[in-house]
Amino acid sequence: GDALLRAKLGGIHAVGRTARSAPRMLIATAGKKTGRHIALVGKGVTYDTGGLHLKARGAMETMKSDMGGAAAVLGAFAALAPKPPCRISLLLCLAENAIGPSAYKPDDVLTLHSGLTVEINNTDAEGRLLLADGCSYAARVLGADTVLDAATLTGAQGVATGELHAAIVCDDERVERALLDAGRATGDLCWPLPCAPELYRSEFASPIADMRNSVKNRSNAQVSCAAEFVHWHLDGTDARWGHVDLAYPAFRGDRGTGFGVALLDAAVRHLARD
């Protein structure tokens, strides 16, 4: 609820503030307090109406699955926590993107945890607002040196990498290699996409804020651009970052697949040795 605002988590609060169940961020930790510290951050939109940019009929159905990233990081944390290979933090960013009199609106300007301001131009681009807050909090408050986020973030992921491969975007070659190797070892397959802040940040240009939350050209590397929005909110930290867009692999045949649990478990174990 409003405690999110006191913690400067303006993105999570805005997305979920009009829902009957208050938005929240759930945090858990495991492992020793020294050495490598890896944070797992999950997009947990428990239902996505699209907000005031309401989804059309046929597009809203199955949006109970928009918490697939949070489910994946929770499953991985549960597998790792009994014998953690390093310090691990879990951050579940939980909200229902509902509509109502207090819903966040197009043209609103939000201040996120990073201190950066965001002009809203698409209320259906809500997951990146949650992830930006969660990743910033993981690096700045919890002190994680490596941040891995997972999300059913973009429909464009299915176009880019298909129904069986998640798209990954990383700012560190070792993190990218850990995710690719973990995918091949576990069957949670991944494929890397470009990480190019200097090419993609201009897509979010705003005349009144640091950025907008949705791109001006939806045909320009939309999966990478959405990931870059999240990455932007780690500016000024030393955290390595890896992003997993599992929109299509996480939900098939009207059922959740569990995709991402084994992937993140194996990747964390690899990175703990790095």
PDB file of C-alpha atoms in Angstrom:
ATOM      1  CA  GLY A   1       0.000   0.000   0.000  1.00  0.00           C
ATOM      2  CA  ASP A   2       1.120   3.518   0.741  1.00  0.00           C
ATOM      3  CA  ALA A   3       4.178   2.194   2.596  1.00  0.00           C
ATOM      4  CA  LEU A   4       5.588   1.659  -0.909  1.00  0.00           C
ATOM      5  CA  LEU A   5       5.687   5.425  -1.348  1.00  0.00           C
ATOM      6  CA  ARG A   6       7.631   5.841   1.889  1.00  0.00           C
ATOM      7  CA  ALA A   7      10.140   3.349   0.488  1.00  0.00           C
ATOM      8  CA  LYS A   8      10.252   5.379  -2.778  1.00  0.00           C
ATOM      9  CA  LEU A   9       8.730   2.513  -4.786  1.00  0.00           C
ATOM     10  CA  GLY A  10       6.531   4.770  -6.885  1.00  0.00           C
ATOM     11  CA  GLY A  11       6.242   2.398  -9.834  1.00  0.00           C
ATOM     12  CA  ILE A  12       4.848  -0.575  -7.934  1.00  0.00           C
ATOM     13  CA  HIS A  13       2.491   1.713  -6.033  1.00  0.00           C
ATOM     14  CA  ALA A  14       1.126   3.429  -9.151  1.00  0.00           C
ATOM     15  CA  VAL A  15       0.405   0.231 -11.058  1.00  0.00           C
ATOM     16  CA  GLY A  16      -1.516  -1.430  -8.239  1.00  0.00           C
ATOM     17  CA  ARG A  17      -2.940   1.424  -6.185  1.00  0.00           C
ATOM     18  CA  THR A  18      -6.531   1.192  -7.436  1.00  0.00           C
ATOM     19  CA  ALA A  19      -6.882  -2.591  -7.015  1.00  0.00           C
ATOM     20  CA  ARG A  20      -8.797  -4.107  -4.082  1.00  0.00           C
ATOM     21  CA  SER A  21      -5.663  -5.941  -2.966  1.00  0.00           C
ATOM     22  CA  ALA A  22      -2.919  -3.426  -2.231  1.00  0.00           C
ATOM     23  CA  PRO A  23       0.317  -3.618  -4.237  1.00  0.00           C
ATOM     24  CA  ARG A  24       3.365  -4.804  -2.361  1.00  0.00           C
ATOM     25  CA  MET A  25       6.982  -5.878  -2.576  1.00  0.00           C
ATOM     26  CA  LEU A  26       7.890  -9.120  -0.835  1.00  0.00           C
ATOM     27  CA  ILE A  27      11.544  -9.569   0.159  1.00  0.00           C
ATOM     28  CA  ALA A  28      13.292 -12.701   1.394  1.00  0.00           C
ATOM     29  CA  THR A  29      16.965 -13.497   1.907  1.00  0.00           C
ATOM     30  CA  ALA A  30      19.089 -16.600   2.368  1.00  0.00           C
ATOM     31  CA  GLY A  31      22.771 -17.314   2.789  1.00  0.00           C
ATOM     32  CA  LYS A  32      25.791 -15.737   4.420  1.00  0.00           C
ATOM     33  CA  LYS A  33      26.150 -11.974   4.641  1.00  0.00           C
ATOM     34  CA  THR A  34      29.554 -11.769   2.971  1.00  0.00           C
ATOM     35  CA  GLY A  35      30.779 -12.562  -0.537  1.00  0.00           C
ATOM     36  CA  ARG A  36      28.724 -12.744  -3.702  1.00  0.00           C
ATOM     37  CA  HIS A  37      25.182 -11.364  -3.397  1.00  0.00           C
ATOM     38  CA  ILE A  38      22.681 -12.225  -6.153  1.00  0.00           C
ATOM     39  CA  ALA A  39      19.175 -10.756  -6.264  1.00  0.00           C
ATOM     40  CA  LEU A  40      16.253 -12.374  -8.081  1.00  0.00           C
ATOM     41  CA  VAL A  41      13.571  -9.851  -9.057  1.00  0.00           C
ATOM     42  CA  GLY A  42      10.212 -10.939 -10.474  1.00  0.00           C
ATOM     43  CA  LYS A  43       7.373  -9.142 -12.211  1.00  0.00           C
ATOM     44  CA  GLY A  44       4.247 -10.237 -10.354  1.00  0.00           C
ATOM     45  CA  VAL A  45       1.282  -8.624 -12.100  1.00  0.00           C
ATOM     46  CA  THR A  46      -1.424 -10.874 -10.731  1.00  0.00           C
ATOM     47  CA  TYR A  47      -3.876  -9.719 -13.399  1.00  0.00           C
ATOM     48  CA  ASP A  48      -3.311  -7.263 -16.226  1.00  0.00           C
ATOM     49  CA  THR A  49      -6.299  -5.419 -17.621  1.00  0.00           C
ATOM     50  CA  GLY A  50      -4.001  -3.033 -19.452  1.00  0.00           C
ATOM     51  CA  GLY A  51      -5.026  -0.256 -17.083  1.00  0.00           C
ATOM     52  CA  LEU A  52      -6.774   2.754 -18.600  1.00  0.00           C
ATOM     53  CA  HIS A  53      -5.285   1.709 -21.952  1.00  0.00           C
ATOM     54  CA  LEU A  54      -7.625  -1.257 -21.611  1.00  0.00           C
ATOM     55  CA  LYS A  55      -6.782  -4.458 -23.461  1.00  0.00           C
ATOM     56  CA  ALA A  56      -9.180  -5.511 -26.223  1.00  0.00           C
ATOM     57  CA  ARG A  57     -11.397  -8.582 -26.008  1.00  0.00           C
ATOM     58  CA  GLY A  58      -9.252 -11.660 -26.508  1.00  0.00           C
ATOM     59  CA  ALA A  59      -6.096  -9.903 -25.342  1.00  0.00           C
ATOM     60  CA  MET A  60      -7.041  -9.698 -21.662  1.00  0.00           C
ATOM     61  CA  GLU A  61      -7.904 -13.364 -21.292  1.00  0.00           C
ATOM     62  CA  THR A  62      -5.030 -15.395 -19.743  1.00  0.00           C
ATOM     63  CA  MET A  63      -3.568 -12.282 -18.127  1.00  0.00           C
ATOM     64  CA  LYS A  64      -3.618 -14.175 -14.830  1.00  0.00           C
ATOM     65  CA  SER A  65      -0.323 -15.468 -16.247  1.00  0.00           C
ATOM     66  CA  ASP A  66       1.363 -12.062 -16.059  1.00  0.00           C
ATOM     67  CA  MET A  67       3.016 -13.125 -12.802  1.00  0.00           C
ATOM     68  CA  GLY A  68       5.109 -15.763 -14.561  1.00  0.00           C
ATOM     69  CA  GLY A  69       8.378 -13.973 -13.782  1.00  0.00           C
ATOM     70  CA  ALA A  70       7.592 -13.694 -10.070  1.00  0.00           C
ATOM     71  CA  ALA A  71       6.585 -17.362 -10.025  1.00  0.00           C
ATOM     72  CA  ALA A  72       9.892 -18.323 -11.642  1.00  0.00           C
ATOM     73  CA  VAL A  73      12.096 -16.393  -9.217  1.00  0.00           C
ATOM     74  CA  LEU A  74      10.067 -17.655  -6.256  1.00  0.00           C
ATOM     75  CA  GLY A  75      10.518 -21.246  -7.422  1.00  0.00           C
ATOM     76  CA  ALA A  76      14.246 -20.737  -7.959  1.00  0.00           C
ATOM     77  CA  PHE A  77      14.651 -19.127  -4.538  1.00  0.00           C
ATOM     78  CA  ALA A  78      12.775 -22.013  -2.899  1.00  0.00           C
ATOM     79  CA  ALA A  79      15.159 -24.463  -4.566  1.00  0.00           C
ATOM     80  CA  LEU A  80      18.267 -22.473  -3.619  1.00  0.00           C
ATOM     81  CA  ALA A  81      17.403 -21.355  -0.085  1.00  0.00           C
ATOM     82  CA  PRO A  82      17.888 -24.641   1.823  1.00  0.00           C
ATOM     83  CA  LYS A  83      21.600 -24.730   0.852  1.00  0.00           C
ATOM     84  CA  PRO A  84      22.333 -21.357  -0.741  1.00  0.00           C
ATOM     85  CA  PRO A  85      25.598 -21.173  -2.706  1.00  0.00           C
ATOM     86  CA  CYS A  86      25.921 -17.475  -1.794  1.00  0.00           C
ATOM     87  CA  ARG A  87      23.787 -14.679  -0.387  1.00  0.00           C
ATOM     88  CA  ILE A  88      20.519 -14.594  -2.332  1.00  0.00           C
ATOM     89  CA  SER A  89      17.755 -12.011  -2.159  1.00  0.00           C
ATOM     90  CA  LEU A  90      14.257 -12.501  -3.545  1.00  0.00           C
ATOM     91  CA  LEU A  91      12.135  -9.505  -4.534  1.00  0.00           C
ATOM     92  CA  LEU A  92       8.578 -10.114  -5.729  1.00  0.00           C
ATOM     93  CA  CYS A  93       7.005  -6.970  -7.176  1.00  0.00           C
ATOM     94  CA  LEU A  94       3.278  -7.639  -6.824  1.00  0.00           C
ATOM     95  CA  ALA A  95       0.376  -5.632  -8.194  1.00  0.00           C
ATOM     96  CA  GLU A  96      -2.890  -5.958 -10.081  1.00  0.00           C
ATOM     97  CA  ASN A  97      -3.036  -3.564 -13.032  1.00  0.00           C
ATOM     98  CA  ALA A  98      -6.672  -2.647 -12.473  1.00  0.00           C
ATOM     99  CA  ILE A  99      -8.887   0.265 -13.479  1.00  0.00           C
ATOM    100  CA  GLY A 100     -10.745   2.571 -11.135  1.00  0.00           C
ATOM    101  CA  PRO A 101     -11.002   6.198 -10.001  1.00  0.00           C
ATOM    102  CA  SER A 102      -7.485   6.219  -8.560  1.00  0.00           C
ATOM    103  CA  ALA A 103      -5.772   4.359 -11.425  1.00  0.00           C
ATOM    104  CA  TYR A 104      -2.582   5.829 -12.792  1.00  0.00           C
ATOM    105  CA  LYS A 105      -3.176   7.686 -16.035  1.00  0.00           C
ATOM    106  CA  PRO A 106      -1.510   8.559 -19.326  1.00  0.00           C
ATOM    107  CA  ASP A 107       0.391  11.846 -18.849  1.00  0.00           C
ATOM    108  CA  ASP A 108       1.108  11.097 -15.169  1.00  0.00           C
ATOM    109  CA  VAL A 109       4.746  11.572 -14.166  1.00  0.00           C
ATOM    110  CA  LEU A 110       6.031   9.043 -11.639  1.00  0.00           C
ATOM    111  CA  THR A 111       9.231   9.119  -9.616  1.00  0.00           C
ATOM    112  CA  LEU A 112      10.686   5.642  -9.320  1.00  0.00           C
ATOM    113  CA  HIS A 113      13.056   4.229  -6.713  1.00  0.00           C
ATOM    114  CA  SER A 114      16.108   5.218  -8.771  1.00  0.00           C
ATOM    115  CA  GLY A 115      15.047   8.858  -8.513  1.00  0.00           C
ATOM    116  CA  LEU A 116      14.398   8.992 -12.270  1.00  0.00           C
ATOM    117  CA  THR A 117      11.066  10.360 -13.483  1.00  0.00           C
ATOM    118  CA  VAL A 118       8.800   8.567 -15.937  1.00  0.00           C
ATOM    119  CA  GLU A 119       6.059  10.083 -18.072  1.00  0.00           C
ATOM    120  CA  ILE A 120       3.328   7.505 -18.610  1.00  0.00           C
ATOM    121  CA  ASN A 121       2.341   7.076 -22.244  1.00  0.00           C
ATOM    122  CA  ASN A 122       1.094   3.487 -21.991  1.00  0.00           C
ATOM    123  CA  THR A 123      -0.582   2.071 -18.875  1.00  0.00           C
ATOM    124  CA  ASP A 124      -0.239  -1.399 -20.422  1.00  0.00           C
ATOM    125  CA  ALA A 125       3.552  -1.114 -20.223  1.00  0.00           C
ATOM    126  CA  GLU A 126       3.316  -1.609 -16.475  1.00  0.00           C
ATOM    127  CA  GLY A 127       5.638  -4.515 -15.780  1.00  0.00           C
ATOM    128  CA  ARG A 128       8.769  -2.475 -16.448  1.00  0.00           C
ATOM    129  CA  LEU A 129       7.680   0.010 -13.760  1.00  0.00           C
ATOM    130  CA  LEU A 130       7.590  -2.812 -11.214  1.00  0.00           C
ATOM    131  CA  LEU A 131      10.913  -4.271 -12.333  1.00  0.00           C
ATOM    132  CA  ALA A 132      12.652  -0.899 -12.372  1.00  0.00           C
ATOM    133  CA  ASP A 133      11.700  -0.340  -8.732  1.00  0.00           C
ATOM    134  CA  GLY A 134      12.629  -3.884  -7.709  1.00  0.00           C
ATOM    135  CA  CYS A 135      16.014  -3.906  -9.458  1.00  0.00           C
ATOM    136  CA  SER A 136      16.947  -0.470  -8.123  1.00  0.00           C
ATOM    137  CA  TYR A 137      15.982  -1.495  -4.585  1.00  0.00           C
ATOM    138  CA  ALA A 138      17.977  -4.726  -4.893  1.00  0.00           C
ATOM    139  CA  ALA A 139      21.148  -2.860  -5.886  1.00  0.00           C
ATOM    140  CA  ARG A 140      20.821   0.342  -3.868  1.00  0.00           C
ATOM    141  CA  VAL A 141      19.232  -0.836  -0.623  1.00  0.00           C
ATOM    142  CA  LEU A 142      20.044  -4.548  -0.390  1.00  0.00           C
ATOM    143  CA  GLY A 143      23.494  -4.153  -1.940  1.00  0.00           C
ATOM    144  CA  ALA A 144      23.262  -6.962  -4.486  1.00  0.00           C
ATOM    145  CA  ASP A 145      26.255  -7.115  -6.841  1.00  0.00           C
ATOM    146  CA  THR A 146      24.307  -9.153  -9.421  1.00  0.00           C
ATOM    147  CA  VAL A 147      20.642  -8.585 -10.301  1.00  0.00           C
ATOM    148  CA  LEU A 148      18.653 -11.080 -12.353  1.00  0.00           C
ATOM    149  CA  ASP A 149      15.095 -10.173 -13.266  1.00  0.00           C
ATOM    150  CA  ALA A 150      12.427 -12.332 -14.894  1.00  0.00           C
ATOM    151  CA  ALA A 151       9.192 -11.158 -16.461  1.00  0.00           C
ATOM    152  CA  THR A 152       6.427 -11.874 -18.918  1.00  0.00           C
ATOM    153  CA  LEU A 153       7.356  -8.473 -20.268  1.00  0.00           C
ATOM    154  CA  THR A 154       6.619  -8.177 -23.986  1.00  0.00           C
ATOM    155  CA  GLY A 155       4.477  -9.828 -26.632  1.00  0.00           C
ATOM    156  CA  ALA A 156       7.378  -9.044 -28.950  1.00  0.00           C
ATOM    157  CA  GLN A 157       9.419 -11.718 -27.176  1.00  0.00           C
ATOM    158  CA  GLY A 158       7.399 -14.376 -28.987  1.00  0.00           C
ATOM    159  CA  VAL A 159       8.159 -12.745 -32.322  1.00  0.00           C
ATOM    160  CA  ALA A 160      11.868 -12.397 -31.521  1.00  0.00           C
ATOM    161  CA  THR A 161      12.667 -15.771 -29.969  1.00  0.00           C
ATOM    162  CA  GLY A 162       9.502 -17.866 -30.232  1.00  0.00           C
ATOM    163  CA  GLU A 163       7.453 -19.985 -27.872  1.00  0.00           C
ATOM    164  CA  LEU A 164      10.253 -22.132 -26.455  1.00  0.00           C
ATOM    165  CA  HIS A 165      13.219 -19.759 -26.054  1.00  0.00           C
ATOM    166  CA  ALA A 166      13.195 -16.907 -23.552  1.00  0.00           C
ATOM    167  CA  ALA A 167      14.889 -13.698 -24.640  1.00  0.00           C
ATOM    168  CA  ILE A 168      17.765 -12.537 -22.458  1.00  0.00           C
ATOM    169  CA  VAL A 169      19.408  -9.114 -22.344  1.00  0.00           C
ATOM    170  CA  CYS A 170      22.508  -8.648 -20.165  1.00  0.00           C
ATOM    171  CA  ASP A 171      25.047  -5.902 -19.543  1.00  0.00           C
ATOM    172  CA  ASP A 172      27.746  -8.407 -18.545  1.00  0.00           C
ATOM    173  CA  GLU A 173      29.162 -11.202 -20.690  1.00  0.00           C
ATOM    174  CA  ARG A 174      29.608 -13.568 -17.736  1.00  0.00           C
ATOM    175  CA  VAL A 175      25.967 -13.162 -16.733  1.00  0.00           C
ATOM    176  CA  GLU A 176      24.857 -13.773 -20.311  1.00  0.00           C
ATOM    177  CA  ARG A 177      27.024 -16.890 -20.544  1.00  0.00           C
ATOM    178  CA  ALA A 178      25.705 -18.215 -17.220  1.00  0.00           C
ATOM    179  CA  LEU A 179      22.100 -17.876 -18.412  1.00  0.00           C
ATOM    180  CA  LEU A 180      22.809 -19.446 -21.814  1.00  0.00           C
ATOM    181  CA  ASP A 181      24.676 -22.381 -20.269  1.00  0.00           C
ATOM    182  CA  ALA A 182      21.976 -22.835 -17.628  1.00  0.00           C
ATOM    183  CA  GLY A 183      19.320 -22.863 -20.340  1.00  0.00           C
ATOM    184  CA  ARG A 184      21.072 -25.578 -22.314  1.00  0.00           C
ATOM    185  CA  ALA A 185      21.708 -27.642 -19.196  1.00  0.00           C
ATOM    186  CA  THR A 186      18.140 -27.473 -17.889  1.00  0.00           C
ATOM    187  CA  GLY A 187      16.025 -27.266 -21.049  1.00  0.00           C
ATOM    188  CA  ASP A 188      14.794 -23.747 -20.189  1.00  0.00           C
ATOM    189  CA  LEU A 189      16.235 -22.467 -23.439  1.00  0.00           C
ATOM    190  CA  CYS A 190      17.319 -18.837 -23.947  1.00  0.00           C
ATOM    191  CA  TRP A 191      18.607 -16.646 -26.743  1.00  0.00           C
ATOM    192  CA  PRO A 192      20.550 -13.386 -26.270  1.00  0.00           C
ATOM    193  CA  LEU A 193      19.359 -10.075 -27.711  1.00  0.00           C
ATOM    194  CA  PRO A 194      21.295  -6.786 -27.970  1.00  0.00           C
ATOM    195  CA  CYS A 195      22.047  -4.641 -24.939  1.00  0.00           C
ATOM    196  CA  ALA A 196      22.741  -1.188 -26.384  1.00  0.00           C
ATOM    197  CA  PRO A 197      21.727   1.714 -24.118  1.00  0.00           C
ATOM    198  CA  GLU A 198      23.229   4.241 -26.506  1.00  0.00           C
ATOM    199  CA  LEU A 199      20.908   3.039 -29.282  1.00  0.00           C
ATOM    200  CA  TYR A 200      17.671   2.433 -27.424  1.00  0.00           C
ATOM    201  CA  ARG A 201      17.236   5.086 -24.734  1.00  0.00           C
ATOM    202  CA  SER A 202      16.207   7.686 -27.297  1.00  0.00           C
ATOM    203  CA  GLU A 203      13.080   5.601 -27.916  1.00  0.00           C
ATOM    204  CA  PHE A 204      11.807   6.751 -24.502  1.00  0.00           C
ATOM    205  CA  ALA A 205      12.484  10.489 -24.951  1.00  0.00           C
ATOM    206  CA  SER A 206      10.106  12.725 -22.984  1.00  0.00           C
ATOM    207  CA  PRO A 207       9.840  16.524 -22.981  1.00  0.00           C
ATOM    208  CA  ILE A 208       8.899  16.649 -19.288  1.00  0.00           C
ATOM    209  CA  ALA A 209      10.546  13.649 -17.594  1.00  0.00           C
ATOM    210  CA  ASP A 210      13.711  11.572 -17.748  1.00  0.00           C
ATOM    211  CA  MET A 211      11.887   9.067 -19.930  1.00  0.00           C
ATOM    212  CA  ARG A 212       8.531   7.759 -21.078  1.00  0.00           C
ATOM    213  CA  ASN A 213       7.542   4.203 -20.240  1.00  0.00           C
ATOM    214  CA  SER A 214       6.870   3.052 -23.796  1.00  0.00           C
ATOM    215  CA  VAL A 215       8.771   3.402 -27.060  1.00  0.00           C
ATOM    216  CA  LYS A 216       7.957   5.705 -29.964  1.00  0.00           C
ATOM    217  CA  ASN A 217       8.810   3.030 -32.581  1.00  0.00           C
ATOM    218  CA  ARG A 218       7.389  -0.392 -31.732  1.00  0.00           C
ATOM    219  CA  SER A 219       9.302  -1.955 -34.633  1.00  0.00           C
ATOM    220  CA  ASN A 220      12.731  -1.063 -33.260  1.00  0.00           C
ATOM    221  CA  ALA A 221      14.036  -3.962 -31.140  1.00  0.00           C
ATOM    222  CA  GLN A 222      11.101  -3.761 -28.759  1.00  0.00           C
ATOM    223  CA  VAL A 223      12.293  -6.575 -26.468  1.00  0.00           C
ATOM    224  CA  SER A 224      15.702  -4.955 -26.027  1.00  0.00           C
ATOM    225  CA  CYS A 225      14.114  -1.537 -25.540  1.00  0.00           C
ATOM    226  CA  ALA A 226      11.790  -2.803 -22.801  1.00  0.00           C
ATOM    227  CA  ALA A 227      14.758  -4.421 -21.081  1.00  0.00           C
ATOM    228  CA  GLU A 228      16.764  -1.217 -21.415  1.00  0.00           C
ATOM    229  CA  PHE A 229      14.052   0.715 -19.582  1.00  0.00           C
ATOM    230  CA  VAL A 230      14.684  -1.544 -16.569  1.00  0.00           C
ATOM    231  CA  HIS A 231      18.472  -1.392 -16.975  1.00  0.00           C
ATOM    232  CA  TRP A 232      18.368   2.412 -17.007  1.00  0.00           C
ATOM    233  CA  HIS A 233      17.220   2.408 -13.390  1.00  0.00           C
ATOM    234  CA  LEU A 234      20.453   0.691 -12.346  1.00  0.00           C
ATOM    235  CA  ASP A 235      22.550   3.645 -13.533  1.00  0.00           C
ATOM    236  CA  GLY A 236      24.985   4.735 -10.856  1.00  0.00           C
ATOM    237  CA  THR A 237      25.252   1.283  -9.288  1.00  0.00           C
ATOM    238  CA  ASP A 238      27.947  -1.336  -9.819  1.00  0.00           C
ATOM    239  CA  ALA A 239      25.500  -4.232 -10.131  1.00  0.00           C
ATOM    240  CA  ARG A 240      25.792  -6.662 -13.017  1.00  0.00           C
ATOM    241  CA  TRP A 241      22.402  -7.270 -14.630  1.00  0.00           C
ATOM    242  CA  GLY A 242      20.619  -9.989 -16.535  1.00  0.00           C
ATOM    243  CA  HIS A 243      17.036  -9.849 -17.825  1.00  0.00           C
ATOM    244  CA  VAL A 244      14.865 -12.813 -18.815  1.00  0.00           C
ATOM    245  CA  ASP A 245      11.737 -12.114 -20.892  1.00  0.00           C
ATOM    246  CA  LEU A 246       9.779 -15.370 -20.705  1.00  0.00           C
ATOM    247  CA  ALA A 247       6.372 -14.163 -21.901  1.00  0.00           C
ATOM    248  CA  TYR A 248       5.732 -17.079 -24.249  1.00  0.00           C
ATOM    249  CA  PRO A 249       7.635 -19.987 -22.629  1.00  0.00           C
ATOM    250  CA  ALA A 250       5.986 -19.315 -19.243  1.00  0.00           C
ATOM    251  CA  PHE A 251       2.414 -19.993 -20.371  1.00  0.00           C
ATOM    252  CA  ARG A 252       1.278 -22.491 -22.992  1.00  0.00           C
ATOM    253  CA  GLY A 253      -1.974 -24.286 -23.592  1.00  0.00           C
ATOM    254  CA  ASP A 254      -3.759 -22.215 -20.914  1.00  0.00           C
ATOM    255  CA  ARG A 255      -1.389 -23.471 -18.227  1.00  0.00           C
ATOM    256  CA  GLY A 256       1.760 -22.213 -16.562  1.00  0.00           C
ATOM    257  CA  THR A 257       4.821 -24.230 -17.549  1.00  0.00           C
ATOM    258  CA  GLY A 258       7.172 -23.466 -14.665  1.00  0.00           C
ATOM    259  CA  PHE A 259       9.697 -22.101 -17.135  1.00  0.00           C
ATOM    260  CA  GLY A 260      12.511 -20.188 -15.485  1.00  0.00           C
ATOM    261  CA  VAL A 261      12.751 -22.042 -12.183  1.00  0.00           C
ATOM    262  CA  ALA A 262      15.475 -24.454 -13.280  1.00  0.00           C
ATOM    263  CA  LEU A 263      17.092 -21.775 -15.464  1.00  0.00           C
ATOM    264  CA  LEU A 264      17.563 -19.294 -12.625  1.00  0.00           C
ATOM    265  CA  ASP A 265      18.537 -21.982 -10.110  1.00  0.00           C
ATOM    266  CA  ALA A 266      21.331 -23.199 -12.377  1.00  0.00           C
ATOM    267  CA  ALA A 267      22.429 -19.677 -13.361  1.00  0.00           C
ATOM    268  CA  VAL A 268      22.714 -18.559  -9.719  1.00  0.00           C
ATOM    269  CA  ARG A 269      24.798 -21.625  -8.849  1.00  0.00           C
ATOM    270  CA  HIS A 270      27.103 -20.817 -11.766  1.00  0.00           C
ATOM    271  CA  LEU A 271      27.415 -17.134 -10.887  1.00  0.00           C
ATOM    272  CA  ALA A 272      28.022 -17.905  -7.206  1.00  0.00           C
ATOM    273  CA  ARG A 273      31.303 -19.528  -8.297  1.00  0.00           C
ATOM    274  CA  ASP A 274      32.216 -16.584 -10.549  1.00  0.00           C
TER     275      ASP A 274
END
